[in-house]
PDB file of C-alpha atoms in Angstrom:
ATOM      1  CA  UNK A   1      43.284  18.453 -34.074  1.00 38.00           C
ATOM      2  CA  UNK A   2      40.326  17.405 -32.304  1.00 39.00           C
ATOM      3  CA  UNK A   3      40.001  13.474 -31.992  1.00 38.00           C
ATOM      4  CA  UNK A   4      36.404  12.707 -30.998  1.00 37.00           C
ATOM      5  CA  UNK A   5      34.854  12.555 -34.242  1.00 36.00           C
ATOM      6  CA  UNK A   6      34.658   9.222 -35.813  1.00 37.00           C
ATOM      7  CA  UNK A   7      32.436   7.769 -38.504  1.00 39.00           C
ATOM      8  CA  UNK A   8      31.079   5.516 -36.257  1.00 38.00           C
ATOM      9  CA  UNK A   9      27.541   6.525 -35.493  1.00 42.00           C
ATOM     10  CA  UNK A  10      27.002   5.133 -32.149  1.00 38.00           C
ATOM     11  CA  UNK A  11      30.356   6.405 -30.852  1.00 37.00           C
ATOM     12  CA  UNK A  12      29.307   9.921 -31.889  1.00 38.00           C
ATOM     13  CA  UNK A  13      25.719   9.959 -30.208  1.00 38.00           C
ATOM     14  CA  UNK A  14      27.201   8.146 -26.930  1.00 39.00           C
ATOM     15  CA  UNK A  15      29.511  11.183 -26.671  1.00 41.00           C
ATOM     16  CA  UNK A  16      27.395  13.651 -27.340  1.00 40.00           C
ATOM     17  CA  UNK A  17      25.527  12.083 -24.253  1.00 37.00           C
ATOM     18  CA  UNK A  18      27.865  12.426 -22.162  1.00 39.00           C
ATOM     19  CA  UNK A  19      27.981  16.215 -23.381  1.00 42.00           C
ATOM     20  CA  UNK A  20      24.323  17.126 -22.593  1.00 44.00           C
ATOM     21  CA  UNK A  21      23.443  14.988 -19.699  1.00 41.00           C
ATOM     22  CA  UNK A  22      24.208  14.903 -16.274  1.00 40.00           C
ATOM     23  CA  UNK A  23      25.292  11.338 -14.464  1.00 41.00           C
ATOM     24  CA  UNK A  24      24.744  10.060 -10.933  1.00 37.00           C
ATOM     25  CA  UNK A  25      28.085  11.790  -9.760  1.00 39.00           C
ATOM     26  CA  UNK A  26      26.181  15.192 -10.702  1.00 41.00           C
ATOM     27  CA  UNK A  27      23.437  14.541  -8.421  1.00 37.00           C
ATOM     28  CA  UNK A  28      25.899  14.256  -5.327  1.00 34.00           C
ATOM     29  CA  UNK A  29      25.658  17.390  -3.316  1.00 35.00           C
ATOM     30  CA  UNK A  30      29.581  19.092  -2.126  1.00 32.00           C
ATOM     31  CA  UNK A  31      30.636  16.842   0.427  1.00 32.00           C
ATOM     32  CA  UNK A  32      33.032  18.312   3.512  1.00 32.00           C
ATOM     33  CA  UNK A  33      36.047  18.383   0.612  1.00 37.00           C
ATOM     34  CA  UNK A  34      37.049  21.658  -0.443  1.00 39.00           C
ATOM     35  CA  UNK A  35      36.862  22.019  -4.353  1.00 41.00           C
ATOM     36  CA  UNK A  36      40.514  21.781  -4.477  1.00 40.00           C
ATOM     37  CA  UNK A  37      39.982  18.344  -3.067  1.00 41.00           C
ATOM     38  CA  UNK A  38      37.580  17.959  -5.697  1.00 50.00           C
ATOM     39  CA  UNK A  39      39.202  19.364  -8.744  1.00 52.00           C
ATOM     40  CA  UNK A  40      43.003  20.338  -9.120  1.00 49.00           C
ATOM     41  CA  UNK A  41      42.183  24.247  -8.232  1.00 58.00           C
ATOM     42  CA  UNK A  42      42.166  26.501  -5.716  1.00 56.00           C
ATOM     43  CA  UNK A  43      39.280  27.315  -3.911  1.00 56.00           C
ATOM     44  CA  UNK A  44      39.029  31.464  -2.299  1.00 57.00           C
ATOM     45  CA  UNK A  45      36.174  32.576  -0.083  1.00 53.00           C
ATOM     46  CA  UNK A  46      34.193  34.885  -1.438  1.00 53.00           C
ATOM     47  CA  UNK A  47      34.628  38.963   0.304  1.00 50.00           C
ATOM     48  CA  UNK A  48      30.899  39.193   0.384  1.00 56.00           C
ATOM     49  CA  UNK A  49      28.979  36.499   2.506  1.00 70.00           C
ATOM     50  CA  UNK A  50      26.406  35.951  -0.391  1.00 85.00           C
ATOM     51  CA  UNK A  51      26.787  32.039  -0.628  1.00 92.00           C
ATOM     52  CA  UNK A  52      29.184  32.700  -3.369  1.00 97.00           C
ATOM     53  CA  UNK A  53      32.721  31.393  -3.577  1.00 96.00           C
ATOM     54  CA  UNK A  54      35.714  32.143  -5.788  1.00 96.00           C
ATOM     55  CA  UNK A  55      37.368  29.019  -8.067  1.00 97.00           C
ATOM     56  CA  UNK A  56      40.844  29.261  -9.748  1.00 95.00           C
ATOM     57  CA  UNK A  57      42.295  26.702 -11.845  1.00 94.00           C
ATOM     58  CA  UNK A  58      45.630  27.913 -13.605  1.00 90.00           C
ATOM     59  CA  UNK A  59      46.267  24.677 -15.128  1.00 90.00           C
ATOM     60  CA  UNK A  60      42.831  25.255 -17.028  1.00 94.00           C
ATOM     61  CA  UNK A  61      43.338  29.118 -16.974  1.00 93.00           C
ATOM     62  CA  UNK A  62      40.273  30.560 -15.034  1.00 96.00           C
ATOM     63  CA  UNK A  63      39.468  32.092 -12.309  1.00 96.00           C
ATOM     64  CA  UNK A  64      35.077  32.198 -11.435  1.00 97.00           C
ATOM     65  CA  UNK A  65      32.511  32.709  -8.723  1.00 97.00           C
ATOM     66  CA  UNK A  66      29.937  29.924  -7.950  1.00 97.00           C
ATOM     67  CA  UNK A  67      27.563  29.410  -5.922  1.00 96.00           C
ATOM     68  CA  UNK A  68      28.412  26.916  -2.875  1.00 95.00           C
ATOM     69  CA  UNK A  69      25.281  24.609  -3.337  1.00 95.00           C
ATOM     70  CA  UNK A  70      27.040  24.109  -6.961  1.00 96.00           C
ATOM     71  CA  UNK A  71      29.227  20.309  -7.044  1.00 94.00           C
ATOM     72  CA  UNK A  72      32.573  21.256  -8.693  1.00 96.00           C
ATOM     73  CA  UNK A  73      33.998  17.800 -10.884  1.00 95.00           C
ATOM     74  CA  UNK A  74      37.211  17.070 -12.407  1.00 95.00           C
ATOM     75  CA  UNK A  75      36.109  15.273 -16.512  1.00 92.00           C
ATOM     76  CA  UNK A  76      39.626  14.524 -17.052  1.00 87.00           C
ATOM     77  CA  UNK A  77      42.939  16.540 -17.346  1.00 88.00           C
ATOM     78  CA  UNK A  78      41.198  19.519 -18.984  1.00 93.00           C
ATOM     79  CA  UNK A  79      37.648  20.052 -17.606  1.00 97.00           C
ATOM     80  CA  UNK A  80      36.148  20.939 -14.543  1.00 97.00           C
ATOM     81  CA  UNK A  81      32.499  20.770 -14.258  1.00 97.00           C
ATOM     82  CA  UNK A  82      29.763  22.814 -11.984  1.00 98.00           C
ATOM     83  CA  UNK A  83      26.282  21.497 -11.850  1.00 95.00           C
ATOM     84  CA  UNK A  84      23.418  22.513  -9.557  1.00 96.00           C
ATOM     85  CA  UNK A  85      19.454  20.230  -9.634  1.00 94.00           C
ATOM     86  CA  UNK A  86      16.749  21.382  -9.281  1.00 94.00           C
ATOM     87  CA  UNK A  87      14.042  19.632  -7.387  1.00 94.00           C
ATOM     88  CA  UNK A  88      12.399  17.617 -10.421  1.00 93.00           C
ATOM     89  CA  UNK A  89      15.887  16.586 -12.107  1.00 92.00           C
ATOM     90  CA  UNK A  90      16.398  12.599 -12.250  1.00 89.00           C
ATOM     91  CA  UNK A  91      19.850  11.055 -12.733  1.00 84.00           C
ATOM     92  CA  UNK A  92      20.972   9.035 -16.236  1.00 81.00           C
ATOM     93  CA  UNK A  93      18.313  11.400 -18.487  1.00 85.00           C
ATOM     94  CA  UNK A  94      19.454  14.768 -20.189  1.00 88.00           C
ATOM     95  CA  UNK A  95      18.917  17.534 -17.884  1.00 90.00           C
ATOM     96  CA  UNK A  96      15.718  19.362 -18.447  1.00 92.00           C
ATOM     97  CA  UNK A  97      16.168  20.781 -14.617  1.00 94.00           C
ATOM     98  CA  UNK A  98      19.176  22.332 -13.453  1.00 95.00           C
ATOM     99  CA  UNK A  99      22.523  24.283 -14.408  1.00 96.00           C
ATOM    100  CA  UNK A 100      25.555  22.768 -15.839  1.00 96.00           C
ATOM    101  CA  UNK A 101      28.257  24.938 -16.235  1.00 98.00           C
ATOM    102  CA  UNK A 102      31.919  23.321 -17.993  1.00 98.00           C
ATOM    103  CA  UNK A 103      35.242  25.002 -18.552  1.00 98.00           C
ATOM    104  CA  UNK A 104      37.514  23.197 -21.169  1.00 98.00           C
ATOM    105  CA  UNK A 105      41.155  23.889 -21.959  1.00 95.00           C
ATOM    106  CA  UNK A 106      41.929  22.939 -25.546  1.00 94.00           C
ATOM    107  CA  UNK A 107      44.966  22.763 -27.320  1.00 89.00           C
ATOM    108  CA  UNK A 108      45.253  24.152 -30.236  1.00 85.00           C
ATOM    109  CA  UNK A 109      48.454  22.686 -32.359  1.00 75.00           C
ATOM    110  CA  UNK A 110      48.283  23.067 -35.686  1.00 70.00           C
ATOM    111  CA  UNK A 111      44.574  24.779 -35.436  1.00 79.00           C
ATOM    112  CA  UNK A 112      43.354  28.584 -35.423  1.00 86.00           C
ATOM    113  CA  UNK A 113      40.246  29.234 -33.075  1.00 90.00           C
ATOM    114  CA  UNK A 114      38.209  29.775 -35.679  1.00 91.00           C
ATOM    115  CA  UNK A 115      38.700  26.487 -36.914  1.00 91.00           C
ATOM    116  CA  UNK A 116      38.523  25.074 -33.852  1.00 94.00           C
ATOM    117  CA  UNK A 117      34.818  26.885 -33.063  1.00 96.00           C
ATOM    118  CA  UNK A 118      33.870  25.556 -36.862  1.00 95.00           C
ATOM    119  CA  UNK A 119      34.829  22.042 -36.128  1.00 95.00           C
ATOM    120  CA  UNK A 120      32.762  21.925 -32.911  1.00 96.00           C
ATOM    121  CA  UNK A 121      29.656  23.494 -34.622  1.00 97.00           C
ATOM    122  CA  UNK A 122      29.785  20.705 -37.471  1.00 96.00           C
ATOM    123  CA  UNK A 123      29.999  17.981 -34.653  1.00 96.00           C
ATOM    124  CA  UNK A 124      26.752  19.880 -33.132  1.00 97.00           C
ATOM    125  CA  UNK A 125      24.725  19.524 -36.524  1.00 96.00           C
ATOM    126  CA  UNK A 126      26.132  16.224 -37.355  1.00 96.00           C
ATOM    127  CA  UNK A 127      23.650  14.886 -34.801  1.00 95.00           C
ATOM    128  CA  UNK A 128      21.456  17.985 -33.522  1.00 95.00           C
ATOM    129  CA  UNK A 129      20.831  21.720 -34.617  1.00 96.00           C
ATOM    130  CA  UNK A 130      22.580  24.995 -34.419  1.00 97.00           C
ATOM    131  CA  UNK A 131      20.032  27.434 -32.205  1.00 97.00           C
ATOM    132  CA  UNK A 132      22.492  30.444 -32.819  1.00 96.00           C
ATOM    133  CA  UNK A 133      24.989  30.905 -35.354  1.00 96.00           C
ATOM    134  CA  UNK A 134      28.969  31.837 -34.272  1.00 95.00           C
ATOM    135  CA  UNK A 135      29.592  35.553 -33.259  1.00 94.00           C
ATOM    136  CA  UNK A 136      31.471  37.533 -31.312  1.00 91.00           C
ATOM    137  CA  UNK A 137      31.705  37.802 -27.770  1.00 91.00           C
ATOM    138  CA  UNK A 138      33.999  39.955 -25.156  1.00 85.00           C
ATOM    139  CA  UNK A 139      35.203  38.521 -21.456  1.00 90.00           C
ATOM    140  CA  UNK A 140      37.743  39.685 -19.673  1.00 85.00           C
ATOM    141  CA  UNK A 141      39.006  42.092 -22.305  1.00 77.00           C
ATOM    142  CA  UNK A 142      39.886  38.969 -24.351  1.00 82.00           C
ATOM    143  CA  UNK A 143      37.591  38.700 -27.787  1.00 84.00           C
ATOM    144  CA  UNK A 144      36.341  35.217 -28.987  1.00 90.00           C
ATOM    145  CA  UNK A 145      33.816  33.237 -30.535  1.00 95.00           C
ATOM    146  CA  UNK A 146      30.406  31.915 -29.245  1.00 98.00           C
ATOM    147  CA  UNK A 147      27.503  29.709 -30.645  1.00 98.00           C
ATOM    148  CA  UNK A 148      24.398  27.540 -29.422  1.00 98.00           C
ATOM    149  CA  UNK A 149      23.511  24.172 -30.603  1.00 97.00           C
ATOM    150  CA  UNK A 150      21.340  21.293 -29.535  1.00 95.00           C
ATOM    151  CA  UNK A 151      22.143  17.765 -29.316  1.00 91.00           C
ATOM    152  CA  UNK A 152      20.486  16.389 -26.094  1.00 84.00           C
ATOM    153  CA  UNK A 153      18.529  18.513 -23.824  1.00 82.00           C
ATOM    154  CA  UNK A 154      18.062  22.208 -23.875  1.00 90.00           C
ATOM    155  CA  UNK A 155      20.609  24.669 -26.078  1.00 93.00           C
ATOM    156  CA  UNK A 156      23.635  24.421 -24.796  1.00 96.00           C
ATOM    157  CA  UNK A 157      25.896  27.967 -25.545  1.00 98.00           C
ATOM    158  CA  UNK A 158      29.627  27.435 -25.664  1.00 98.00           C
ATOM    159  CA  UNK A 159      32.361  30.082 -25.617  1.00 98.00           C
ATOM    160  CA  UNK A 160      35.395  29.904 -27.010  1.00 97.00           C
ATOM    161  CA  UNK A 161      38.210  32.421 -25.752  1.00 94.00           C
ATOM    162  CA  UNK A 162      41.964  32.513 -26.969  1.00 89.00           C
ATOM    163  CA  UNK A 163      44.509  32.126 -23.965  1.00 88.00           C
ATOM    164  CA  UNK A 164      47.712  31.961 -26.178  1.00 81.00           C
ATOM    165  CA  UNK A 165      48.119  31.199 -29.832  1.00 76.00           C
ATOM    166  CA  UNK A 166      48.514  27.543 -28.925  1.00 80.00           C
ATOM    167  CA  UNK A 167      45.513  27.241 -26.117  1.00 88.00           C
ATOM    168  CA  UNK A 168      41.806  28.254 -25.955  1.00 92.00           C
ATOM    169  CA  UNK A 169      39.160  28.113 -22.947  1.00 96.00           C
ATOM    170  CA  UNK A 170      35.805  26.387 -23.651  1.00 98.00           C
ATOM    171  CA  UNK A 171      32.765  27.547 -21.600  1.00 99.00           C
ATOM    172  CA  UNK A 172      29.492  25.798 -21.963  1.00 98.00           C
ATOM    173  CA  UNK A 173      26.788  26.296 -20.086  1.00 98.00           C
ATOM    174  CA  UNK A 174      23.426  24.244 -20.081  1.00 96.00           C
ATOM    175  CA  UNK A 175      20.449  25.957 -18.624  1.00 96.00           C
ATOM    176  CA  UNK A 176      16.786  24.520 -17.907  1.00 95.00           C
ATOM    177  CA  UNK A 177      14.755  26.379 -14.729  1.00 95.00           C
ATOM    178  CA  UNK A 178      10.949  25.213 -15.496  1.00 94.00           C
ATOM    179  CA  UNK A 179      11.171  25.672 -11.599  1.00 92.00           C
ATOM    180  CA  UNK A 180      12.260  29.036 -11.156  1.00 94.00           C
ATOM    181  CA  UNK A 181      15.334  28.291  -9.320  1.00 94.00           C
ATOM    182  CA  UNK A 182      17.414  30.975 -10.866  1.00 95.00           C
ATOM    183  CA  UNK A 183      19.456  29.186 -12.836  1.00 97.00           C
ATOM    184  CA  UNK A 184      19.659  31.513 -15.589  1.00 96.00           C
ATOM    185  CA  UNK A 185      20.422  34.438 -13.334  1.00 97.00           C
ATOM    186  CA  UNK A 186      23.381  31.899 -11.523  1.00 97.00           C
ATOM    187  CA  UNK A 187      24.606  31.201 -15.166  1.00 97.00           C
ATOM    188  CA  UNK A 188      25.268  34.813 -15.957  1.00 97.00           C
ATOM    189  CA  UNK A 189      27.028  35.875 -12.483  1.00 97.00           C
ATOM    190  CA  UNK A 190      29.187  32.799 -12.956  1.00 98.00           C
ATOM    191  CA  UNK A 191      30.073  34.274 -16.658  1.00 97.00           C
ATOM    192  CA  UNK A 192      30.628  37.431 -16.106  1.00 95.00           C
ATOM    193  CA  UNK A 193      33.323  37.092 -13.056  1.00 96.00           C
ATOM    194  CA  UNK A 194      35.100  35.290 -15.472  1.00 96.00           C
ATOM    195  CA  UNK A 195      39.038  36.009 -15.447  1.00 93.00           C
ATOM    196  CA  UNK A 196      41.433  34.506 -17.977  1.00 91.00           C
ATOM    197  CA  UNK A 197      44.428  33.049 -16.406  1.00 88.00           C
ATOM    198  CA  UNK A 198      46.477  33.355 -19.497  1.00 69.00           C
ATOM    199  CA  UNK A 199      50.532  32.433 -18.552  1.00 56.00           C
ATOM    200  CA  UNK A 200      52.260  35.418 -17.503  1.00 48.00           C
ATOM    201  CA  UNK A 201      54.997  35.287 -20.329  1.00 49.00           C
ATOM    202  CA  UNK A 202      52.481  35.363 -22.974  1.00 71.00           C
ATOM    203  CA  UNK A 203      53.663  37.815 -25.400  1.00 80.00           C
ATOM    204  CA  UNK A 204      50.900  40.040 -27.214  1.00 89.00           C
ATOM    205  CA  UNK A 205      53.021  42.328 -29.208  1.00 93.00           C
ATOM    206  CA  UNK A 206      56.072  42.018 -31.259  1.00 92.00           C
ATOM    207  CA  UNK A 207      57.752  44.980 -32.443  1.00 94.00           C
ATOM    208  CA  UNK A 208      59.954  44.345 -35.287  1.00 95.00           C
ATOM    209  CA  UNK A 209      61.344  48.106 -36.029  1.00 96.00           C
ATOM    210  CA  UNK A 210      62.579  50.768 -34.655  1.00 95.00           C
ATOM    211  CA  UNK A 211      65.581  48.186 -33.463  1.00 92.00           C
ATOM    212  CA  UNK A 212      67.337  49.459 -30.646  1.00 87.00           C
ATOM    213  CA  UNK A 213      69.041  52.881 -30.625  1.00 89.00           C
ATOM    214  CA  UNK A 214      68.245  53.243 -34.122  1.00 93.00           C
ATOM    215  CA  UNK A 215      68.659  56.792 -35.599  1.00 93.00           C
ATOM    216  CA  UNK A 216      65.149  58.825 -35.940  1.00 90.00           C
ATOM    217  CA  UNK A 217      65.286  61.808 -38.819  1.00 87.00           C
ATOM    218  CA  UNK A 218      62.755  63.376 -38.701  1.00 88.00           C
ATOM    219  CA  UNK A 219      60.176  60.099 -39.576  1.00 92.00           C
ATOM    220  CA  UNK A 220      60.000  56.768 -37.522  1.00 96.00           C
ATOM    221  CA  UNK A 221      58.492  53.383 -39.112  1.00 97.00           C
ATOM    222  CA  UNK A 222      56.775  51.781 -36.131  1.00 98.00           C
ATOM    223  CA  UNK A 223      55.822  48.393 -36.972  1.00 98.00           C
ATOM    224  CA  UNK A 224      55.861  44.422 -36.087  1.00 97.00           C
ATOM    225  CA  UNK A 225      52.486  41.916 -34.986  1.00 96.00           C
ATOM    226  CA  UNK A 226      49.907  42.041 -32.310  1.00 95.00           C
ATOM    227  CA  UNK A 227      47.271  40.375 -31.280  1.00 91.00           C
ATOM    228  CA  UNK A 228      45.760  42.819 -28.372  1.00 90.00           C
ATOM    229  CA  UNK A 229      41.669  43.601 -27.810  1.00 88.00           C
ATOM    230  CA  UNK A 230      40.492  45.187 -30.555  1.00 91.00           C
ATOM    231  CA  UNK A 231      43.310  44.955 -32.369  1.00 95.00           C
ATOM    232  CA  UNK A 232      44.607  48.436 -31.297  1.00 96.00           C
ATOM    233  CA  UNK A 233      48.267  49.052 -30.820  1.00 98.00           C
ATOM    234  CA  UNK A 234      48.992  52.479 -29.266  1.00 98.00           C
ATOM    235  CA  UNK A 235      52.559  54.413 -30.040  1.00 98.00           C
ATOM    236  CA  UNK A 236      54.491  57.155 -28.459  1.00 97.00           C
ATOM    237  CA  UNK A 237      57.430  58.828 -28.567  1.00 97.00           C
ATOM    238  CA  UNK A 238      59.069  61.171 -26.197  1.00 96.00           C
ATOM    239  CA  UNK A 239      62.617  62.110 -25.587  1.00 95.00           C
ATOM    240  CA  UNK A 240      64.275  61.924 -22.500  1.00 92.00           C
ATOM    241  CA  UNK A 241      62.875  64.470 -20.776  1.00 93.00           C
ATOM    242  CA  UNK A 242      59.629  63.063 -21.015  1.00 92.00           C
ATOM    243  CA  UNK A 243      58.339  65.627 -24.001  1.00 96.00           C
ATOM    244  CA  UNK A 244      55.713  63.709 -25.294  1.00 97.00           C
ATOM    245  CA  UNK A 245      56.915  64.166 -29.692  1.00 97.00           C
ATOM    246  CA  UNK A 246      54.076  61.839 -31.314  1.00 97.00           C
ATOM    247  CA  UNK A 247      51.344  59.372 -30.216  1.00 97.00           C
ATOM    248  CA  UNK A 248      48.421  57.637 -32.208  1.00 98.00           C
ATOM    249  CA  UNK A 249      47.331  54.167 -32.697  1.00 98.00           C
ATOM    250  CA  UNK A 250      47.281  51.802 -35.772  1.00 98.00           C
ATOM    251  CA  UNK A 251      45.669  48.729 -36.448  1.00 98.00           C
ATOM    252  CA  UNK A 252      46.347  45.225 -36.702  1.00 98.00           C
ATOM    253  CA  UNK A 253      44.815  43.168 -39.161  1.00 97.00           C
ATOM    254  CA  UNK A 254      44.708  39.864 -38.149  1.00 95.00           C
ATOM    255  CA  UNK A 255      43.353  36.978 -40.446  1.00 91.00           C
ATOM    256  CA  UNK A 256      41.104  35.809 -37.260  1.00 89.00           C
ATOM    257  CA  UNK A 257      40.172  36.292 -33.729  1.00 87.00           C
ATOM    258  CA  UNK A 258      43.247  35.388 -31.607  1.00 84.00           C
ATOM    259  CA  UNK A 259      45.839  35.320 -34.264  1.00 89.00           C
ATOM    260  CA  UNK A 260      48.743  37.790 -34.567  1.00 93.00           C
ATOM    261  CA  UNK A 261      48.340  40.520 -37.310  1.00 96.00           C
ATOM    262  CA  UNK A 262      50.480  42.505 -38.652  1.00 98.00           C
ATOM    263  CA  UNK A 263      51.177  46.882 -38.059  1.00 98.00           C
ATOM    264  CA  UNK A 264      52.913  49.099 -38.981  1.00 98.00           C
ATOM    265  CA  UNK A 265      52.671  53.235 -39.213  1.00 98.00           C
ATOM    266  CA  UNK A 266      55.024  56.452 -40.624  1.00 97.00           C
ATOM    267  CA  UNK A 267      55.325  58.920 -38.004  1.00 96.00           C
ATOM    268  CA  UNK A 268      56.802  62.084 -37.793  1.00 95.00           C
ATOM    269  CA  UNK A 269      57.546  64.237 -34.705  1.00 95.00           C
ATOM    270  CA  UNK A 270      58.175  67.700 -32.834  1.00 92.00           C
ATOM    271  CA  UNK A 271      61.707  68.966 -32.415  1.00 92.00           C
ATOM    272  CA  UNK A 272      63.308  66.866 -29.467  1.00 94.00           C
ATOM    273  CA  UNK A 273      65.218  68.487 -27.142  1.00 94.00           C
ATOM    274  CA  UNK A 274      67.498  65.626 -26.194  1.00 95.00           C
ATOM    275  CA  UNK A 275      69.999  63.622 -28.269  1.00 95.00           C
ATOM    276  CA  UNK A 276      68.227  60.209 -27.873  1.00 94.00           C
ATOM    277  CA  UNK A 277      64.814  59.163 -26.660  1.00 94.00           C
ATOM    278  CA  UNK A 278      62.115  55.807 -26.011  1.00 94.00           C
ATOM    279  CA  UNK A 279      59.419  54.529 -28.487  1.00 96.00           C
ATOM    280  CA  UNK A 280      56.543  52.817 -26.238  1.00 95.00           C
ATOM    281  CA  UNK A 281      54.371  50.335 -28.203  1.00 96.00           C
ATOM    282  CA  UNK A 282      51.664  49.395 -25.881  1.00 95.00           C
ATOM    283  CA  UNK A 283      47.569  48.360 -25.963  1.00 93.00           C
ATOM    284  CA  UNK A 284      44.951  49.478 -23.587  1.00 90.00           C
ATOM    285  CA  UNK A 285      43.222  47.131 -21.367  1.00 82.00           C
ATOM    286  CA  UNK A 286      39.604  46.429 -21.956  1.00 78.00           C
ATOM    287  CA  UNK A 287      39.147  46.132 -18.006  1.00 72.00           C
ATOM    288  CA  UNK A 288      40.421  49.274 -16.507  1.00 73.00           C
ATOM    289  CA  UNK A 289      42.055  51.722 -19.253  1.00 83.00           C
ATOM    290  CA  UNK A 290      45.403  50.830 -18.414  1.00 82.00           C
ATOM    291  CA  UNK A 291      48.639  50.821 -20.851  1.00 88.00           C
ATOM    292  CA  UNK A 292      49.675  46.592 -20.890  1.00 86.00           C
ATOM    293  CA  UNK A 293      51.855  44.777 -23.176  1.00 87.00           C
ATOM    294  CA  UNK A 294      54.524  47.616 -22.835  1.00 87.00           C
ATOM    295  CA  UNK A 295      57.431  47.461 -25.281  1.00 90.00           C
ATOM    296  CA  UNK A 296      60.032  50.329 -25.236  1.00 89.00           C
ATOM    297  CA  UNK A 297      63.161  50.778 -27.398  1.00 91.00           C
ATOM    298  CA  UNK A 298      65.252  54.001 -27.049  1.00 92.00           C
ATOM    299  CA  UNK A 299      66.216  55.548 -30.322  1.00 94.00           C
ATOM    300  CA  UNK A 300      68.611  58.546 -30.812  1.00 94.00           C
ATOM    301  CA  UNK A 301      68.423  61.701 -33.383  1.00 94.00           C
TER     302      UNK A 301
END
């Protein structure tokens, strides 16, 4: 559960300036450190010579491009900060001229991410305004939630992205270019070379039946949880000569973004020509078309 919000009015408003504003360490331009010096990351030069690096933080789970004027900051265990002035910015005040740009890991426990995206919106208008209401947004092939709110300074957007059931990514970005520095145009190349760094043994699909080498006659119940993009599972069957005997997809149905939902679908097949066979329960990647999250169980008939 999240712990910040107290009834105490002044604690509230002090941390929601911390939020929106930027503090003398901000104003520091990247010393001769490398941002892994910086921040617990690593740091990868960028393929094109653009002025554009490549930052990874696995303990955060992220992986961005940013531009090497930027000053990369470690807030605590679970934040690391970019920030970028612009000529007229002054230090202690909210920032009405530059680019702030925060990735959060937040742990979930006992909360969904919905409730997690709710909670944070009622901090936002317990003290400012809501400039866009929650919606849907797409990176990475990974669906999650997204709204704007003011507190201090310009509308801040924040992101909120699902890395497991038990962790979610933050983004917020603060924006304010009365300049014409490009900081808007900086904000969305940093957002969309977002990758998600989720852990490697995440599982995305449970399959509860067929079990293994169960008998197929004729019809096949296909079913168990996902939570995959869209929440699309793909089937197929074949035997083991690789004759394709059924595909299709069915849908999940998830009570919210992130969560595991539920599948399951009756299929029946073509004539196999060999005494046992595989089931492959699988999703597509939003990213590149590829088949990910691969299950298979063989199954005779």
């Amino acid at each position: 559960m999240r712990t910040y919000l107290i009834s105490l009015p002044l604690i509230i408003l002090s941390a929601v300036f911390l939020t929106g504003c930027f503090d003398s360490e901000d104003k520091a331009p990247i010393t001769e450190e490398s941002p892994e010096e910086i921040a617990d990351g690593t740091d990868v030069e960028s393929s094109a010579d653009d002025g554009w690096d490549t930052y990874e933080n696995s303990s955060i789970g992220f992986r961005t491009e940013y531009q090497q004027d930027m000053t990369l900051r470690e807030e605590g265990e679970n934040t690391i900060a970019f920030s970028l002035w612009g000529p007229t910015q002054t230090e202690d005040t909210e920032l009405f001229d530059g680019l702030s740009v925060r990735f959060t890991r937040h742990d979930l426990e006992a909360e969904t991410l919905r409730s997690l995206v709710e909670q944070e919106m009622a901090d936002v208008q317990a003290v400012g305004e809501i400039t866009e209401p929650i919606d849907t947004i797409v990176i990475d092939g990974q669906e999650g939630f997204e709204f704007s709110g003011i507190t201090v300074g310009p509308s801040q957007r924040r992101i909120f992205l699902p890395l497991s059931t038990s962790v979610a990514l933050e983004i917020s970005i603060l924006v304010a270019d009365p300049t014409g520095m490009g900081f808007e145009s900086m904000a969305d190349r940093m957002l969309s070379s977002v990758e998600l760094l989720a852990s490697e043994s995440e599982i995305n699909i449970i399959l509860e039946t067929p079990l293994t080498d169960a008998l197929a006659s004729g019809e096949l119940l296909i079913s168990g949880e996902a939570r995959v993009f869209e929440n699309t599972v793909n089937y197929r069957l074949t035997d083991d000569d690789g004759n394709i005997l059924a595909e299709g997809i069915t849908t999940a149905t998830p009570s919210d973004i992130g969560e595991f939902g539920p599948f399951e679908v009756w299929i029946s097949y073509d004539e196999p020509r060999t005494d046992t066979g595989m089931v492959e329960v699988f999703s597509v990647s939003a990213m590149d078309g590829s088949e990910i999250n691969k299950i298979f169980v063989p199954v005779r008939f």
